[in-house]
Amino acid sequence: MTKWKHCISYPLAAWLAFSPMLAAAQQPGPQPPYLSPEAYALPLDRGASGLWQSLQKLKTRASLMMVVAHPDDEDGGMLAYESRGQGADTTLLTLNRGEGGQNVMTGDYWDQLGIMRTQELLAAGAYYGVHQRWTRVADYGFSKTLDEALKNWGHDRVLYDVVRQVRITRPLVITSVFAGNLSDGHGHHQTAGLMAQEAYKLAGDPNVFPDQIAAGLKPWSPLKVYARVPFARVTEKGIFDYATGKWEPVRFKNYVTGETINAVPSKTLEIPEGTYNALFARNYLAVAREGLANQKSQNDGVGMPLPGQFNSPYHLYASRVSGAALPVAEKTFFDGIDISLTGIADYAPVPDRPNWRKSFDALTVLVNDAMQRFNAADPSQSAPLLAQGLEMTRSLQNQVKNSNLSADARYDMLHELSIKEDQFNDALSQSLGVMLVATVNPVGEKPRMGPFGELRGNTPTYQVAIPGQPVSINVHVANQGAQTVTVDDVALVGDSGDWKWKTTDKTTTALTPGQAGDLTVEGSVPENAPVTKPYFSRPTLEQSYYDLNNPAYLGLPTMPYPVTARLLYSYAGVQASVLGTVQTTHRINGIGPVLEPLMIAPAISVLVSPEAGVIPSSSSSLTLKVALRSNVKGPAEGEVALNLPDGWTSSPRTAHFSTARDGDEKKLIFEVTPKNIQLKPYTITAVAKYDGKEYKEGFTTVSWPGLRPYPSYRPATYRTTGVDLKTPADLKIGYIMGTGEDVPASLSDVGVQVTQLTAADLASTDLSKFDAVVVGIRAYANRPDLRANNNRLLDYVNNGGTVVVEYQTNEYDHNYGPYAISVPSDAEKVVDENSKATILDAADPLLNWPNKITSADFDNWVEERGHGFASTWDPKFTALTEMHDDEQDPQKGGLLYARHGKGLYIYTSFAFFRQIPEGVPGSYRIYMNLISASRNPAYKPASTGVKAAPKKKR
């Protein structure tokens, strides 16, 4: 067998030499590449279909960036059409990760939800065919106005990150779904529209954020900026602002020119997203919706559209194209722009352009010939020309580097040529059918031999490795095409840390058509290898942007995965490469074996639950649960103790743990005895000791079946606040979970006995054993069993029970209460968590037992006051509070109750699902009064004269 040679092409060598430490020192400059975490490209991107799209990209220098606010804001059909149909190099820049949104899939909220929605958007973007980037701001909740969003995020903080990405990606065209005006829906959307236009205007000015220029970036002035024509509801009243629920004058602003447009912006062009592509057997909108279906957390996914024409209209706000006049009618985003390969020569000064144009004309001829030779049945017919094109591109790069061009011209030419080099490299591999898949070998198992050896990829492996751990990786390379290729090198590359590898040859240097081979690479995880985790974090939810733990990665979806496999091969005398993220194998019930990227994790993960809460001032004890997980590949022993406030003690003082294998979990219980509880915050931290090291944080995996998982880390800390909270003894409630929340667990922590009610329970259990039944958030939208058995809840109230209905969506707007109450689809929100809360009747019994509720109980809330405020209600309901955002009408539909028979029916829009898990003291006090209403001694028989049912002995 021939030893594989170590030879690296220039661009790959530059990538391998990139130092994250250097990048951290010059964060505003270039950033490392982001390799796809997928083991396999989508079927759309493989073989003949993938090659045809690569050829479309090779023939053009068109490039486009779309700026949006959240995951699922994007015009996916337009992105798919431009990238997959027109060959444009397309980037999607999303301002935030959707942390403040809803989640109908799991109980993950806040930054954990941001991780989930990032992975959902990555899955969707694979269908759009885009590069993805993010800024550092966080979704802090619904924002009604542009001014509010800019105040929270900081105008220059957002603009800085957007300008930086424009300077990195250098798009010819910028566009957005949003125009920066009130028709966009709310403040975050408006910010995205504003930033698209401001970045167009300012990114080319070297005096704007000059530190980015000093760090190695160059100014860049895109040639055009667009936004989608608004979905504007315009009548004689004006334009309807969905965020505030008010009618406003029809007025739009062009942020480039400062011009005011007193009409809905006109349509400059339409993108024909409904165009059919025979290679895909569907149109571009359908491809995009298939991607959008991966974004389930907000709305449980979308369906596929039926075939048909669909055009997406865009308005041109500004242009630097010579001779362009506004308004204009256009056919494409790139009208008037030379998007041919020869157009790259225009970076050179006028006298030098003819010679450069000859070189790029020759490259164009090669691409055109490769397209002429395209054969879906035998894609390799294009390979010789693609190899020549790759070699010519590299030759052009060397000519540019050694030329007398200005530094700016060299920078811009090399930027576009590097894109072409990557595209030629990918196209060549697609035409030849060369592929690579690298997977972790199961611990203690050798690759299977015999007739079923090829099925070894079905064997589950570990998902995380720890520093110092030995690893064994199988690199599988295959030549699926019709031409012989030569293997030059197969190697593994660590993202950072001092990785050492040893290879075992298993294949020859030549791969003939249909031949495959495997290489086992042995190594160990460096002790200094960074843990795979978000490169950003924030100290509190009230901070509306992230701190950067590793500034080098700013803009990337995640930090790069730790290990990349690299195949260097030669064809027709030209070297090309295939890269792949090293994978693990995870078997999921109902899905089967799934390949997921290898990640690095600490040896011991330790978490405290709950994460936050309150401690009543009268408490004599507190129970804390510590969840410990071992990632050690074998036995592990250690101990866990709590760092407690002064004077507090725990039993046990120290807990011993022993695990037998990787993935073992231990649940440790500590009974904490507090001392002299004050009405102030406290923290308790769990510390695990193993193998001479301390561990004070842990992770949970954020995902749902079918979505690539990613870890969410948090300190092993319990945040609590002393509170004057009175809880009736032996309080029992039944809880009808909606779309996932942590309220039931939080109630259990303060002594409430919570039973989560199943569909069978709703149909038949005796509800009278509960002091209250709580209907969780959005349950009427997600629990058909609740809708079917709603009358049982009304009977329960009529017989003396209490039902508390938390925030609902418009599915509730079907007379499910005992009397009319309306929560329409455009129900009001009060999004300012600091908005004044006025108590309308301080003497009302519901606000006075067992806790005396005052306006102080609305202090220090997080994100919002609430969603789904009732708009109208029967006079039998009593409204207890009023609150509103600036310029919003007074909202009294946040807390309503009515007597019905012997019991009480309560509707509340307050965001308890956010406040209670965060340990907001006042939210516990208010909530306790609601679920204790059937015990409230002030409630006597209703005015009908019916006697109250005697209290049960407990």
JSON list of N, CA and C in Angstrom, two decimals, residues 899-903 939-948:
[
{"chain": "A", "resi": 899, "resn": "ARG", "atom": "N", "xyz": [-68.19, 34.62, 39.13]},
{"chain": "A", "resi": 899, "resn": "ARG", "atom": "CA", "xyz": [-68.83, 33.54, 39.87]},
{"chain": "A", "resi": 899, "resn": "ARG", "atom": "C", "xyz": [-69.70, 32.75, 38.91]},
{"chain": "A", "resi": 900, "resn": "HIS", "atom": "N", "xyz": [-69.64, 31.44, 39.02]},
{"chain": "A", "resi": 900, "resn": "HIS", "atom": "CA", "xyz": [-70.49, 30.57, 38.22]},
{"chain": "A", "resi": 900, "resn": "HIS", "atom": "C", "xyz": [-70.94, 29.43, 39.12]},
{"chain": "A", "resi": 901, "resn": "GLY", "atom": "N", "xyz": [-72.24, 29.43, 39.45]},
{"chain": "A", "resi": 901, "resn": "GLY", "atom": "CA", "xyz": [-72.71, 28.47, 40.43]},
{"chain": "A", "resi": 901, "resn": "GLY", "atom": "C", "xyz": [-72.01, 28.70, 41.75]},
{"chain": "A", "resi": 902, "resn": "LYS", "atom": "N", "xyz": [-71.37, 27.67, 42.27]},
{"chain": "A", "resi": 902, "resn": "LYS", "atom": "CA", "xyz": [-70.69, 27.76, 43.56]},
{"chain": "A", "resi": 902, "resn": "LYS", "atom": "C", "xyz": [-69.21, 28.11, 43.43]},
{"chain": "A", "resi": 903, "resn": "GLY", "atom": "N", "xyz": [-68.71, 28.17, 42.19]},
{"chain": "A", "resi": 903, "resn": "GLY", "atom": "CA", "xyz": [-67.27, 28.34, 42.03]},
{"chain": "A", "resi": 903, "resn": "GLY", "atom": "C", "xyz": [-66.87, 29.59, 41.29]},
{"chain": "A", "resi": 939, "resn": "TYR", "atom": "N", "xyz": [-65.32, 34.21, 50.04]},
{"chain": "A", "resi": 939, "resn": "TYR", "atom": "CA", "xyz": [-66.32, 33.84, 49.03]},
{"chain": "A", "resi": 939, "resn": "TYR", "atom": "C", "xyz": [-67.42, 33.03, 49.68]},
{"chain": "A", "resi": 940, "resn": "LYS", "atom": "N", "xyz": [-68.60, 33.61, 49.69]},
{"chain": "A", "resi": 940, "resn": "LYS", "atom": "CA", "xyz": [-69.79, 32.97, 50.23]},
{"chain": "A", "resi": 940, "resn": "LYS", "atom": "C", "xyz": [-70.63, 32.46, 49.08]},
{"chain": "A", "resi": 941, "resn": "PRO", "atom": "N", "xyz": [-71.75, 31.81, 49.38]},
{"chain": "A", "resi": 941, "resn": "PRO", "atom": "CA", "xyz": [-72.59, 31.32, 48.28]},
{"chain": "A", "resi": 941, "resn": "PRO", "atom": "C", "xyz": [-72.95, 32.45, 47.33]},
{"chain": "A", "resi": 942, "resn": "ALA", "atom": "N", "xyz": [-73.05, 32.11, 46.06]},
{"chain": "A", "resi": 942, "resn": "ALA", "atom": "CA", "xyz": [-73.39, 33.10, 45.04]},
{"chain": "A", "resi": 942, "resn": "ALA", "atom": "C", "xyz": [-74.75, 33.67, 45.31]},
{"chain": "A", "resi": 943, "resn": "SER", "atom": "N", "xyz": [-75.09, 34.75, 44.62]},
{"chain": "A", "resi": 943, "resn": "SER", "atom": "CA", "xyz": [-76.33, 35.49, 44.88]},
{"chain": "A", "resi": 943, "resn": "SER", "atom": "C", "xyz": [-77.57, 34.66, 44.60]},
{"chain": "A", "resi": 944, "resn": "THR", "atom": "N", "xyz": [-77.41, 33.50, 44.00]},
{"chain": "A", "resi": 944, "resn": "THR", "atom": "CA", "xyz": [-78.56, 32.63, 43.75]},
{"chain": "A", "resi": 944, "resn": "THR", "atom": "C", "xyz": [-79.12, 32.06, 45.03]},
{"chain": "A", "resi": 945, "resn": "GLY", "atom": "N", "xyz": [-78.34, 32.17, 46.12]},
{"chain": "A", "resi": 945, "resn": "GLY", "atom": "CA", "xyz": [-78.80, 31.63, 47.40]},
{"chain": "A", "resi": 945, "resn": "GLY", "atom": "C", "xyz": [-78.38, 30.22, 47.64]},
{"chain": "A", "resi": 946, "resn": "VAL", "atom": "N", "xyz": [-77.68, 29.61, 46.67]},
{"chain": "A", "resi": 946, "resn": "VAL", "atom": "CA", "xyz": [-77.20, 28.24, 46.84]},
{"chain": "A", "resi": 946, "resn": "VAL", "atom": "C", "xyz": [-76.11, 28.23, 47.89]},
{"chain": "A", "resi": 947, "resn": "LYS", "atom": "N", "xyz": [-76.17, 27.30, 48.83]},
{"chain": "A", "resi": 947, "resn": "LYS", "atom": "CA", "xyz": [-75.16, 27.23, 49.87]},
{"chain": "A", "resi": 947, "resn": "LYS", "atom": "C", "xyz": [-73.86, 26.66, 49.32]},
{"chain": "A", "resi": 948, "resn": "ALA", "atom": "N", "xyz": [-72.78, 27.17, 49.84]},
{"chain": "A", "resi": 948, "resn": "ALA", "atom": "CA", "xyz": [-71.47, 26.67, 49.44]},
{"chain": "A", "resi": 948, "resn": "ALA", "atom": "C", "xyz": [-71.28, 25.25, 49.93]}
]
